[in-house]
Amino acid sequence: MTDNKFKPAPEPTVRRLSRYYHLLTSLKEEGINDISSTTIANEIGVDPTLVRKDIEYMKVGGKPKTGFNVNLLLDSIRSYLNWVNPKDAFLVGCGSLGTAMLGYGRFKNYGMNFLAAFDVDDLKIGTTIHDTPVFELQKLTELAKRMEVQIGVITTPAHAAQSAADLFVEGGIKAIWNFAPIHLRLPENIILENAQLTQSLAVLTRNLIHQQLK
Amino acid sequence: MTDNKFKPAPEPTVRRLSRYYHLLTSLKEEGINDISSTTIANEIGVDPTLVRKDIEYMKVGGKPKTGFNVNLLLDSIRSYLNWVNPKDAFLVGCGSLGTAMLGYGRFKNYGMNFLAAFDVDDLKIGTTIHDTPVFELQKLTELAKRMEVQIGVITTPAHAAQSAADLFVEGGIKAIWNFAPIHLRLPENIILENAQLTQSLAVLTRNLIHQQLK
DNA sequence: TAGATTGTTAATCGATTAACAATC
DNA sequence: TAGATTGTTAATCGATTAACAATC
């Protein structure tokens, strides 16, 4: 096929697709089969045209007057974001956040599958956390290479994050999902996604101030 | 003062400011006193002009040839994002993610201060998690009103998130930081910040696919 | 059919980048 | 001084919104 299925959607679109997904899931549970772009737009708080543009990336068609089929949209989003083919992942740092991540258990439905976790704490090494085995940090590089792991998740304290990232890079990882509140230095070809809570919190606190100044 | 200190910066700028902050913290530890916009730009991976534009919002000046003072920049970011005046917060849902949040303990430095947590589990009610007392969910609304709490954090399972949000709204909360993977319906005047991990993960997995298609 | 909604092109808006004079 | 870097205006780029014909 020359017309690639995964025509690149801009990042804002990808973020919204994930929001549509959660909304559509609720609608499905409510027994709704079809929905218009206007309704989606009102719920999410964006322009209806934008919703249609976003949906266009997935090559899903709607019907004039009735709108889009909820099930079809859900499946298309899942497949467009490649959530149907989970990628293997390692996690470093089995503190409370790391444990919470391993315990979430539903990342499999969102494109990621934890194979193993790593820590420096002897008490944790050799145990399993929510069914994921914990190994000593030294084994990370070799295991990552051997198992061709693609995603590295960092939930260590800030001071340990850079060396964890270095181990991942050495192990041939392709993308890093970083939760440590620190700036990581990485080779250019490594995909970095910062899931820093402080960033999200900064947006929230800023909006709080703005509202008060009005 | 007519020229307001908090001139609204666009959201992308706010997110970058938080990234600069982490970078500058590292630089400070390395003993670096001054830094140019070019150096910051290279580390973060953006254009130098953009860095200067971002810094301009905080009314901090640099010096030609030497650049910006690291300490001054750090202080300005902290004060611009209002991290120096933590706002009180309640948290609902003391599962593993909620516990991790309460245990992080450093949100005080990023503008938020947990006063109390809430849950429906009798085994948790009456205890403290990392020094934060856990109350029964029914008390949330009244306590929020009485203590004039501004931020509500939701770390419940998806099915409990909407009712938790409703309690927060009834309690007069101004902003909600939502971690549940669900679409919340809220009155227009409530600030909503979604810190949904699935959204961040969607961006990561999409980038992974794009790289492979190249 | 009439009317609501899609699909798409054109216009607008806002953020980013380029250019360059001012300045330490 | 010469040169690097700031501060700012103008140009560009890309995402969002407006407009509207096509269609069920």
Tab-separated table of C-alpha atoms (C1' of nucleotides) in Angstrom:
chain	number	residue	atom	x	y	z
A	1	MET	CA	0.000	0.000	0.000
A	2	THR	CA	1.384	3.365	-0.995
A	3	ASP	CA	-1.110	5.433	0.934
A	4	ASN	CA	0.204	4.741	4.382
A	5	LYS	CA	-2.320	3.985	7.051
A	6	PHE	CA	-0.344	5.924	9.647
A	7	LYS	CA	-0.320	9.372	8.124
A	8	PRO	CA	1.362	11.423	10.816
A	9	ALA	CA	-1.099	13.347	12.949
A	10	PRO	CA	0.230	16.338	14.876
A	11	GLU	CA	0.814	15.855	18.569
A	12	PRO	CA	-2.219	17.920	19.664
A	13	THR	CA	-4.383	15.620	17.561
A	14	VAL	CA	-2.885	12.529	19.182
A	15	ARG	CA	-3.600	13.939	22.640
A	16	ARG	CA	-7.185	14.688	21.657
A	17	LEU	CA	-7.691	11.242	20.137
A	18	SER	CA	-6.923	9.796	23.546
A	19	ARG	CA	-9.529	12.117	25.084
A	20	TYR	CA	-12.126	11.163	22.488
A	21	TYR	CA	-11.388	7.540	23.316
A	22	HIS	CA	-12.286	7.981	26.982
A	23	LEU	CA	-15.414	9.935	26.090
A	24	LEU	CA	-16.531	7.360	23.530
A	25	THR	CA	-15.991	4.572	26.046
A	26	SER	CA	-18.477	6.264	28.375
A	27	LEU	CA	-20.950	6.810	25.558
A	28	LYS	CA	-20.721	3.171	24.565
A	29	GLU	CA	-21.507	2.136	28.121
A	30	GLU	CA	-24.538	4.406	27.986
A	31	GLY	CA	-25.714	2.461	24.950
A	32	ILE	CA	-25.140	5.199	22.394
A	33	ASN	CA	-24.296	3.902	18.923
A	34	ASP	CA	-23.799	7.044	16.847
A	35	ILE	CA	-22.433	10.469	17.679
A	36	SER	CA	-21.926	13.728	15.814
A	37	SER	CA	-18.727	15.745	15.772
A	38	THR	CA	-20.680	18.591	17.376
A	39	THR	CA	-21.579	16.494	20.399
A	40	ILE	CA	-18.012	15.304	20.840
A	41	ALA	CA	-16.801	18.876	20.452
A	42	ASN	CA	-19.165	20.189	23.131
A	43	GLU	CA	-18.154	17.511	25.603
A	44	ILE	CA	-14.424	18.011	25.104
A	45	GLY	CA	-14.616	21.764	24.684
A	46	VAL	CA	-13.195	22.176	21.170
A	47	ASP	CA	-14.484	23.173	17.729
A	48	PRO	CA	-16.577	20.607	15.788
A	49	THR	CA	-14.483	21.114	12.667
A	50	LEU	CA	-11.398	20.213	14.644
A	51	VAL	CA	-13.004	16.966	15.731
A	52	ARG	CA	-13.768	16.076	12.123
A	53	LYS	CA	-10.219	16.971	11.071
A	54	ASP	CA	-8.834	14.753	13.835
A	55	ILE	CA	-11.068	11.864	12.825
A	56	GLU	CA	-10.033	12.269	9.182
A	57	TYR	CA	-6.492	11.162	10.056
A	58	MET	CA	-7.859	7.729	10.789
A	59	LYS	CA	-9.701	7.463	7.488
A	60	VAL	CA	-12.990	6.775	9.222
A	61	GLY	CA	-16.064	8.110	7.521
A	62	GLY	CA	-19.244	9.353	9.120
A	63	LYS	CA	-22.735	9.686	7.752
A	64	PRO	CA	-24.424	13.039	7.182
A	65	LYS	CA	-27.270	13.460	9.651
A	66	THR	CA	-26.340	10.483	11.865
A	67	GLY	CA	-22.676	11.163	12.567
A	68	PHE	CA	-20.014	8.566	13.415
A	69	ASN	CA	-20.383	5.030	14.652
A	70	VAL	CA	-19.103	4.833	18.234
A	71	ASN	CA	-17.702	1.306	18.010
A	72	LEU	CA	-15.993	2.002	14.722
A	73	LEU	CA	-14.399	5.144	16.103
A	74	LEU	CA	-13.180	3.349	19.226
A	75	ASP	CA	-11.584	0.582	17.163
A	76	SER	CA	-10.020	3.089	14.780
A	77	ILE	CA	-8.447	5.106	17.589
A	78	ARG	CA	-7.079	1.966	19.231
A	79	SER	CA	-5.577	0.814	15.983
A	80	TYR	CA	-4.334	4.254	14.893
A	81	LEU	CA	-2.493	4.737	18.187
A	82	ASN	CA	-1.292	1.139	17.867
A	83	TRP	CA	-2.721	0.206	21.239
A	84	VAL	CA	-3.576	-3.203	19.812
A	85	ASN	CA	0.102	-4.169	19.499
A	86	PRO	CA	1.644	-3.660	22.938
A	87	LYS	CA	5.390	-2.984	22.952
A	88	ASP	CA	7.606	-4.579	25.581
A	89	ALA	CA	8.906	-2.341	28.351
A	90	PHE	CA	11.306	-2.358	31.299
A	91	LEU	CA	10.821	-0.171	34.357
A	92	VAL	CA	13.583	1.192	36.586
A	93	GLY	CA	12.815	2.323	40.118
A	94	CYS	CA	10.391	0.293	42.196
A	95	GLY	CA	9.451	3.015	44.668
A	96	SER	CA	5.854	4.001	45.244
A	97	LEU	CA	5.347	5.463	41.789
A	98	GLY	CA	7.058	2.526	40.077
A	99	THR	CA	4.970	0.092	42.071
A	100	ALA	CA	1.820	2.003	41.155
A	101	MET	CA	2.773	1.831	37.486
A	102	LEU	CA	3.396	-1.913	37.631
A	103	GLY	CA	0.113	-2.356	39.458
A	104	TYR	CA	-1.939	-0.411	36.973
A	105	GLY	CA	-2.110	-3.483	34.788
A	106	ARG	CA	-4.056	-1.834	32.052
A	107	PHE	CA	-1.157	-0.414	30.075
A	108	LYS	CA	-1.430	-3.556	27.943
A	109	ASN	CA	-4.575	-1.992	26.526
A	110	TYR	CA	-2.699	1.200	25.787
A	111	GLY	CA	0.244	-0.181	23.851
A	112	MET	CA	2.748	-1.137	26.535
A	113	ASN	CA	3.592	-4.369	28.295
A	114	PHE	CA	5.928	-4.576	31.312
A	115	LEU	CA	8.315	-7.520	31.031
A	116	ALA	CA	10.516	-6.751	34.014
A	117	ALA	CA	11.416	-4.156	36.620
A	118	PHE	CA	14.789	-3.157	38.056
A	119	ASP	CA	15.998	-1.701	41.327
A	120	VAL	CA	19.111	-1.338	43.466
A	121	ASP	CA	17.393	-2.454	46.663
A	122	ASP	CA	18.385	-6.014	47.659
A	123	LEU	CA	15.073	-6.454	49.438
A	124	LYS	CA	13.181	-5.924	46.215
A	125	ILE	CA	15.472	-7.851	43.859
A	126	GLY	CA	14.211	-11.374	43.279
A	127	THR	CA	10.633	-10.578	44.260
A	128	THR	CA	7.724	-9.830	41.961
A	129	ILE	CA	5.605	-6.674	42.078
A	130	HIS	CA	2.130	-7.240	40.714
A	131	ASP	CA	3.410	-10.234	38.746
A	132	THR	CA	6.393	-8.393	37.270
A	133	PRO	CA	9.789	-9.792	38.343
A	134	VAL	CA	12.328	-7.382	39.855
A	135	PHE	CA	15.984	-7.790	38.837
A	136	GLU	CA	19.160	-6.067	39.918
A	137	LEU	CA	19.961	-2.935	37.950
A	138	GLN	CA	23.229	-4.375	36.590
A	139	LYS	CA	21.313	-6.881	34.501
A	140	LEU	CA	19.264	-4.281	32.673
A	141	THR	CA	21.523	-3.657	29.672
A	142	GLU	CA	22.107	-7.274	28.806
A	143	LEU	CA	18.481	-8.291	29.240
A	144	ALA	CA	17.245	-5.324	27.225
A	145	LYS	CA	19.517	-6.307	24.350
A	146	ARG	CA	18.583	-9.950	24.475
A	147	MET	CA	14.846	-9.330	24.658
A	148	GLU	CA	14.923	-6.393	22.228
A	149	VAL	CA	12.917	-4.232	24.572
A	150	GLN	CA	11.683	-1.006	22.983
A	151	ILE	CA	10.428	1.138	25.861
A	152	GLY	CA	12.230	2.138	29.049
A	153	VAL	CA	10.253	3.661	31.909
A	154	ILE	CA	12.087	5.701	34.541
A	155	THR	CA	10.459	6.071	37.960
A	156	THR	CA	13.639	6.529	39.996
A	157	PRO	CA	14.463	9.512	42.195
A	158	ALA	CA	15.887	12.435	40.225
A	159	HIS	CA	19.514	11.684	41.065
A	160	ALA	CA	19.367	8.166	39.620
A	161	ALA	CA	17.443	8.982	36.453
A	162	GLN	CA	20.330	9.918	34.149
A	163	SER	CA	22.306	6.746	34.831
A	164	ALA	CA	19.157	4.670	34.365
A	165	ALA	CA	18.642	6.399	31.017
A	166	ASP	CA	22.255	5.643	30.047
A	167	LEU	CA	21.730	1.960	30.789
A	168	PHE	CA	18.619	1.926	28.644
A	169	VAL	CA	20.442	3.574	25.746
A	170	GLU	CA	23.263	1.038	26.043
A	171	GLY	CA	20.659	-1.716	25.994
A	172	GLY	CA	19.338	-0.513	22.650
A	173	ILE	CA	16.040	0.892	23.857
A	174	LYS	CA	14.177	3.120	21.388
A	175	ALA	CA	11.984	5.263	23.603
A	176	ILE	CA	12.130	6.504	27.182
A	177	TRP	CA	9.127	7.442	29.281
A	178	ASN	CA	10.530	9.617	32.022
A	179	PHE	CA	8.757	10.371	35.289
A	180	ALA	CA	11.745	11.780	37.166
A	181	PRO	CA	11.672	15.567	37.556
A	182	ILE	CA	14.957	16.107	35.790
A	183	HIS	CA	16.367	17.027	32.396
A	184	LEU	CA	17.772	13.932	30.661
A	185	ARG	CA	20.625	14.106	28.164
A	186	LEU	CA	20.046	11.560	25.429
A	187	PRO	CA	21.306	10.747	21.926
A	188	GLU	CA	19.161	12.371	19.247
A	189	ASN	CA	17.677	9.149	17.928
A	190	ILE	CA	16.111	8.195	21.244
A	191	ILE	CA	12.461	9.149	21.621
A	192	LEU	CA	11.861	10.918	24.919
A	193	GLU	CA	8.445	11.480	26.421
A	194	ASN	CA	8.393	13.365	29.680
A	195	ALA	CA	5.415	12.495	31.824
A	196	GLN	CA	6.473	14.939	34.456
A	197	LEU	CA	3.788	15.648	36.963
A	198	THR	CA	5.358	18.980	37.826
A	199	GLN	CA	4.746	20.141	34.250
A	200	SER	CA	1.080	19.276	34.413
A	201	LEU	CA	0.856	20.853	37.854
A	202	ALA	CA	2.499	24.025	36.541
A	203	VAL	CA	-0.265	24.416	33.968
A	204	LEU	CA	-2.900	23.914	36.655
A	205	THR	CA	-1.448	26.385	39.146
A	206	ARG	CA	-0.938	28.967	36.421
A	207	ASN	CA	-4.604	28.695	35.404
A	208	LEU	CA	-5.602	29.082	39.041
A	209	ILE	CA	-3.713	32.360	39.275
A	210	HIS	CA	-5.127	33.695	36.034
A	211	GLN	CA	-8.648	33.054	37.141
A	212	GLN	CA	-8.022	34.928	40.370
A	213	LEU	CA	-6.559	37.901	38.529
A	214	LYS	CA	-9.644	38.308	36.386
B	1	MET	CA	0.712	48.243	39.589
B	2	THR	CA	-0.969	48.418	36.234
B	3	ASP	CA	1.606	46.316	34.398
B	4	ASN	CA	0.665	42.991	35.880
B	5	LYS	CA	3.475	40.727	36.943
B	6	PHE	CA	1.603	37.673	35.742
B	7	LYS	CA	1.189	38.479	32.089
B	8	PRO	CA	-0.355	35.320	30.732
B	9	ALA	CA	2.128	33.056	29.026
B	10	PRO	CA	0.758	30.508	26.560
B	11	GLU	CA	0.549	26.940	27.757
B	12	PRO	CA	3.502	25.692	25.663
B	13	THR	CA	5.636	28.342	27.341
B	14	VAL	CA	4.525	27.235	30.798
B	15	ARG	CA	5.433	23.647	29.984
B	16	ARG	CA	8.850	24.717	28.762
B	17	LEU	CA	9.477	26.889	31.802
B	18	SER	CA	9.106	23.783	33.899
B	19	ARG	CA	11.657	22.021	31.696
B	20	TYR	CA	14.088	24.935	31.923
B	21	TYR	CA	13.697	24.754	35.677
B	22	HIS	CA	14.882	21.151	35.839
B	23	LEU	CA	17.770	21.873	33.494
B	24	LEU	CA	18.841	24.964	35.443
B	25	THR	CA	18.730	22.983	38.675
B	26	SER	CA	21.281	20.562	37.231
B	27	LEU	CA	23.452	23.409	35.961
B	28	LYS	CA	23.401	25.057	39.364
B	29	GLU	CA	24.573	21.828	40.963
B	30	GLU	CA	27.402	21.738	38.451
B	31	GLY	CA	28.443	25.171	39.690
B	32	ILE	CA	27.453	27.106	36.593
B	33	ASN	CA	26.392	30.708	37.307
B	34	ASP	CA	25.491	32.090	33.904
B	35	ILE	CA	23.958	30.545	30.822
B	36	SER	CA	23.041	31.704	27.334
B	37	SER	CA	19.724	31.122	25.642
B	38	THR	CA	21.593	29.159	22.979
B	39	THR	CA	22.917	26.670	25.497
B	40	ILE	CA	19.499	26.202	27.068
B	41	ALA	CA	18.001	25.817	23.586
B	42	ASN	CA	20.476	23.123	22.591
B	43	GLU	CA	19.888	21.122	25.762
B	44	ILE	CA	16.111	21.246	25.502
B	45	GLY	CA	15.976	20.964	21.724
B	46	VAL	CA	14.229	24.215	20.814
B	47	ASP	CA	15.131	27.490	19.092
B	48	PRO	CA	17.220	30.038	21.058
B	49	THR	CA	14.820	32.848	20.192
B	50	LEU	CA	12.007	30.859	21.700
B	51	VAL	CA	13.942	30.524	24.939
B	52	ARG	CA	14.439	34.276	25.094
B	53	LYS	CA	10.752	34.872	24.344
B	54	ASP	CA	9.792	32.487	27.137
B	55	ILE	CA	12.135	34.185	29.582
B	56	GLU	CA	10.769	37.594	28.614
B	57	TYR	CA	7.403	36.686	30.157
B	58	MET	CA	9.069	36.713	33.545
B	59	LYS	CA	10.613	40.135	33.045
B	60	VAL	CA	14.085	38.808	33.732
B	61	GLY	CA	16.909	40.458	31.844
B	62	GLY	CA	20.115	38.894	30.618
B	63	LYS	CA	23.416	40.438	29.748
B	64	PRO	CA	24.804	40.477	26.220
B	65	LYS	CA	27.804	38.189	26.018
B	66	THR	CA	27.307	36.513	29.424
B	67	GLY	CA	23.687	35.422	29.195
B	68	PHE	CA	21.308	34.886	32.113
B	69	ASN	CA	22.048	34.375	35.776
B	70	VAL	CA	21.098	30.812	36.726
B	71	ASN	CA	19.953	31.596	40.260
B	72	LEU	CA	17.908	34.567	39.141
B	73	LEU	CA	16.232	32.477	36.452
B	74	LEU	CA	15.428	29.683	38.889
B	75	ASP	CA	13.857	32.101	41.343
B	76	SER	CA	11.913	33.838	38.601
B	77	ILE	CA	10.456	30.607	37.281
B	78	ARG	CA	9.467	29.484	40.770
B	79	SER	CA	7.769	32.770	41.431
B	80	TYR	CA	6.196	33.110	37.974
B	81	LEU	CA	4.612	29.657	38.270
B	82	ASN	CA	3.645	30.568	41.830
B	83	TRP	CA	5.437	27.545	43.249
B	84	VAL	CA	6.421	29.653	46.256
B	85	ASN	CA	2.807	29.869	47.462
B	86	PRO	CA	1.537	26.300	47.710
B	87	LYS	CA	-2.232	25.901	47.397
B	88	ASP	CA	-4.088	23.476	49.631
B	89	ALA	CA	-5.297	20.238	48.076
B	90	PHE	CA	-7.411	17.182	48.838
B	91	LEU	CA	-6.827	13.810	47.230
B	92	VAL	CA	-9.471	11.160	46.550
B	93	GLY	CA	-8.496	7.544	46.032
B	94	CYS	CA	-5.740	6.065	48.193
B	95	GLY	CA	-4.793	3.202	45.894
B	96	SER	CA	-1.249	2.706	44.718
B	97	LEU	CA	-1.149	5.851	42.597
B	98	GLY	CA	-2.786	7.958	45.308
B	99	THR	CA	-0.347	6.612	47.872
B	100	ALA	CA	2.558	7.384	45.548
B	101	MET	CA	1.306	10.938	45.140
B	102	LEU	CA	0.971	11.460	48.888
B	103	GLY	CA	4.435	10.001	49.356
B	104	TYR	CA	6.109	12.201	46.800
B	105	GLY	CA	6.282	14.948	49.397
B	106	ARG	CA	7.900	17.433	47.119
B	107	PHE	CA	4.727	18.903	45.611
B	108	LYS	CA	5.036	21.595	48.277
B	109	ASN	CA	7.927	22.921	46.217
B	110	TYR	CA	5.753	22.894	43.120
B	111	GLY	CA	2.764	24.855	44.372
B	112	MET	CA	0.586	22.218	46.022
B	113	ASN	CA	0.120	21.058	49.580
B	114	PHE	CA	-1.913	17.978	50.547
B	115	LEU	CA	-4.091	18.646	53.572
B	116	ALA	CA	-6.062	15.424	53.567
B	117	ALA	CA	-6.922	12.304	51.600
B	118	PHE	CA	-10.221	10.474	51.195
B	119	ASP	CA	-11.238	6.908	50.477
B	120	VAL	CA	-14.156	4.516	50.783
B	121	ASP	CA	-12.094	1.712	52.311
B	122	ASP	CA	-12.734	1.359	56.073
B	123	LEU	CA	-9.257	-0.080	56.551
B	124	LYS	CA	-7.692	3.123	55.268
B	125	ILE	CA	-10.034	5.631	56.914
B	126	GLY	CA	-8.570	6.954	60.154
B	127	THR	CA	-5.001	6.108	59.221
B	128	THR	CA	-2.374	8.427	57.796
B	129	ILE	CA	-0.491	7.862	54.554
B	130	HIS	CA	2.880	9.560	54.533
B	131	ASP	CA	1.664	11.972	57.229
B	132	THR	CA	-1.559	12.829	55.411
B	133	PRO	CA	-4.739	11.817	57.281
B	134	VAL	CA	-7.302	9.694	55.441
B	135	PHE	CA	-10.995	10.512	55.959
B	136	GLU	CA	-14.178	8.891	54.768
B	137	LEU	CA	-15.387	10.157	51.419
B	138	GLN	CA	-18.629	11.530	52.855
B	139	LYS	CA	-16.728	14.199	54.750
B	140	LEU	CA	-15.057	15.642	51.684
B	141	THR	CA	-17.601	18.289	50.715
B	142	GLU	CA	-17.996	19.776	54.159
B	143	LEU	CA	-14.266	19.814	54.899
B	144	ALA	CA	-13.443	21.308	51.514
B	145	LYS	CA	-15.883	24.133	52.142
B	146	ARG	CA	-14.676	24.789	55.653
B	147	MET	CA	-10.993	24.768	54.741
B	148	GLU	CA	-11.502	26.576	51.437
B	149	VAL	CA	-9.471	24.006	49.579
B	150	GLN	CA	-8.631	25.030	46.010
B	151	ILE	CA	-7.281	21.892	44.339
B	152	GLY	CA	-8.858	18.455	44.106
B	153	VAL	CA	-6.762	15.511	42.972
B	154	ILE	CA	-8.501	12.416	41.629
B	155	THR	CA	-6.617	9.111	41.744
B	156	THR	CA	-9.615	6.811	41.953
B	157	PRO	CA	-10.467	4.017	39.515
B	158	ALA	CA	-12.284	5.278	36.431
B	159	HIS	CA	-15.745	4.322	37.637
B	160	ALA	CA	-15.462	6.431	40.808
B	161	ALA	CA	-13.894	9.519	39.254
B	162	GLN	CA	-17.028	11.379	38.169
B	163	SER	CA	-18.690	11.184	41.573
B	164	ALA	CA	-15.454	12.269	43.239
B	165	ALA	CA	-15.362	15.245	40.884
B	166	ASP	CA	-18.980	16.086	41.757
B	167	LEU	CA	-18.124	16.103	45.461
B	168	PHE	CA	-15.208	18.433	44.802
B	169	VAL	CA	-17.400	20.820	42.825
B	170	GLU	CA	-19.995	20.802	45.609
B	171	GLY	CA	-17.209	21.572	48.050
B	172	GLY	CA	-16.294	24.717	46.149
B	173	ILE	CA	-13.015	23.500	44.705
B	174	LYS	CA	-11.543	25.622	41.910
B	175	ALA	CA	-9.316	23.209	40.027
B	176	ILE	CA	-9.247	19.461	39.477
B	177	TRP	CA	-6.139	17.444	38.689
B	178	ASN	CA	-7.461	14.244	37.188
B	179	PHE	CA	-5.456	11.014	36.895
B	180	ALA	CA	-8.375	8.695	36.129
B	181	PRO	CA	-8.547	7.595	32.488
B	182	ILE	CA	-11.994	8.985	31.924
B	183	HIS	CA	-13.783	12.016	30.526
B	184	LEU	CA	-15.106	14.211	33.357
B	185	ARG	CA	-18.172	16.416	32.994
B	186	LEU	CA	-17.633	19.622	34.923
B	187	PRO	CA	-19.140	23.115	35.175
B	188	GLU	CA	-17.373	25.591	32.913
B	189	ASN	CA	-15.781	27.602	35.686
B	190	ILE	CA	-13.853	24.650	37.092
B	191	ILE	CA	-10.255	24.374	35.893
B	192	LEU	CA	-9.495	20.855	34.719
B	193	GLU	CA	-6.010	19.521	34.151
B	194	ASN	CA	-5.822	15.984	32.899
B	195	ALA	CA	-2.603	14.255	33.893
B	196	GLN	CA	-3.600	11.150	32.074
B	197	LEU	CA	-0.773	8.746	31.582
B	198	THR	CA	-2.492	7.152	28.619
B	199	GLN	CA	-2.286	10.466	26.776
B	200	SER	CA	1.423	10.745	27.336
B	201	LEU	CA	1.853	7.102	26.391
B	202	ALA	CA	-0.129	7.659	23.205
B	203	VAL	CA	2.363	10.299	22.103
B	204	LEU	CA	5.249	7.966	22.847
B	205	THR	CA	3.858	4.952	21.026
B	206	ARG	CA	2.915	7.088	18.032
B	207	ASN	CA	6.479	8.405	17.807
B	208	LEU	CA	7.766	4.837	18.006
B	209	ILE	CA	5.668	3.849	15.005
B	210	HIS	CA	6.692	6.868	12.969
B	211	GLN	CA	10.338	6.138	13.476
B	212	GLN	CA	9.843	2.585	12.296
B	213	LEU	CA	8.031	3.715	9.162
B	214	LYS	CA	10.905	5.941	8.114
C	1	DT	C1'	-38.279	16.398	0.593
C	2	DA	C1'	-36.100	19.222	4.261
C	3	DG	C1'	-32.684	19.402	7.443
C	4	DA	C1'	-28.819	17.947	9.904
C	5	DT	C1'	-24.238	16.662	9.472
C	6	DT	C1'	-20.154	15.397	6.917
C	7	DG	C1'	-15.987	16.531	4.255
C	8	DT	C1'	-13.037	19.984	2.464
C	9	DT	C1'	-11.239	24.411	1.003
C	10	DA	C1'	-10.133	29.030	2.395
C	11	DA	C1'	-9.324	32.420	6.147
C	12	DT	C1'	-7.632	33.338	10.581
C	13	DC	C1'	-5.040	33.047	14.498
C	14	DG	C1'	-1.206	32.231	17.388
C	15	DA	C1'	3.128	30.249	18.143
C	16	DT	C1'	7.704	29.696	16.289
C	17	DT	C1'	11.607	31.168	13.669
C	18	DA	C1'	14.477	34.617	11.127
C	19	DA	C1'	16.756	38.881	11.020
C	20	DC	C1'	19.238	42.379	13.028
C	21	DA	C1'	20.146	46.573	15.785
C	22	DA	C1'	21.489	47.458	20.602
C	23	DT	C1'	24.718	46.463	24.181
C	24	DC	C1'	27.838	44.600	27.457
D	1	DT	C1'	37.766	47.376	20.639
D	2	DA	C1'	35.681	43.113	18.624
D	3	DG	C1'	32.565	39.701	19.317
D	4	DA	C1'	29.039	37.265	21.508
D	5	DT	C1'	24.558	37.555	23.110
D	6	DT	C1'	20.343	39.995	24.251
D	7	DG	C1'	15.895	42.099	23.042
D	8	DT	C1'	12.572	42.976	19.595
D	9	DT	C1'	10.320	43.459	15.155
D	10	DA	C1'	9.007	41.149	10.998
D	11	DA	C1'	8.264	36.782	8.417
D	12	DT	C1'	6.896	32.136	8.476
D	13	DC	C1'	4.686	28.158	9.686
D	14	DG	C1'	1.212	25.192	11.352
D	15	DA	C1'	-2.870	24.485	13.812
D	16	DT	C1'	-7.546	26.062	14.443
D	17	DT	C1'	-11.765	28.079	12.858
D	18	DA	C1'	-15.097	29.717	9.293
D	19	DA	C1'	-17.672	28.843	5.296
D	20	DC	C1'	-20.224	26.037	2.435
D	21	DA	C1'	-21.202	22.484	-1.072
D	22	DA	C1'	-22.183	17.493	-0.950
D	23	DT	C1'	-24.982	13.925	0.970
D	24	DC	C1'	-27.701	10.832	3.610
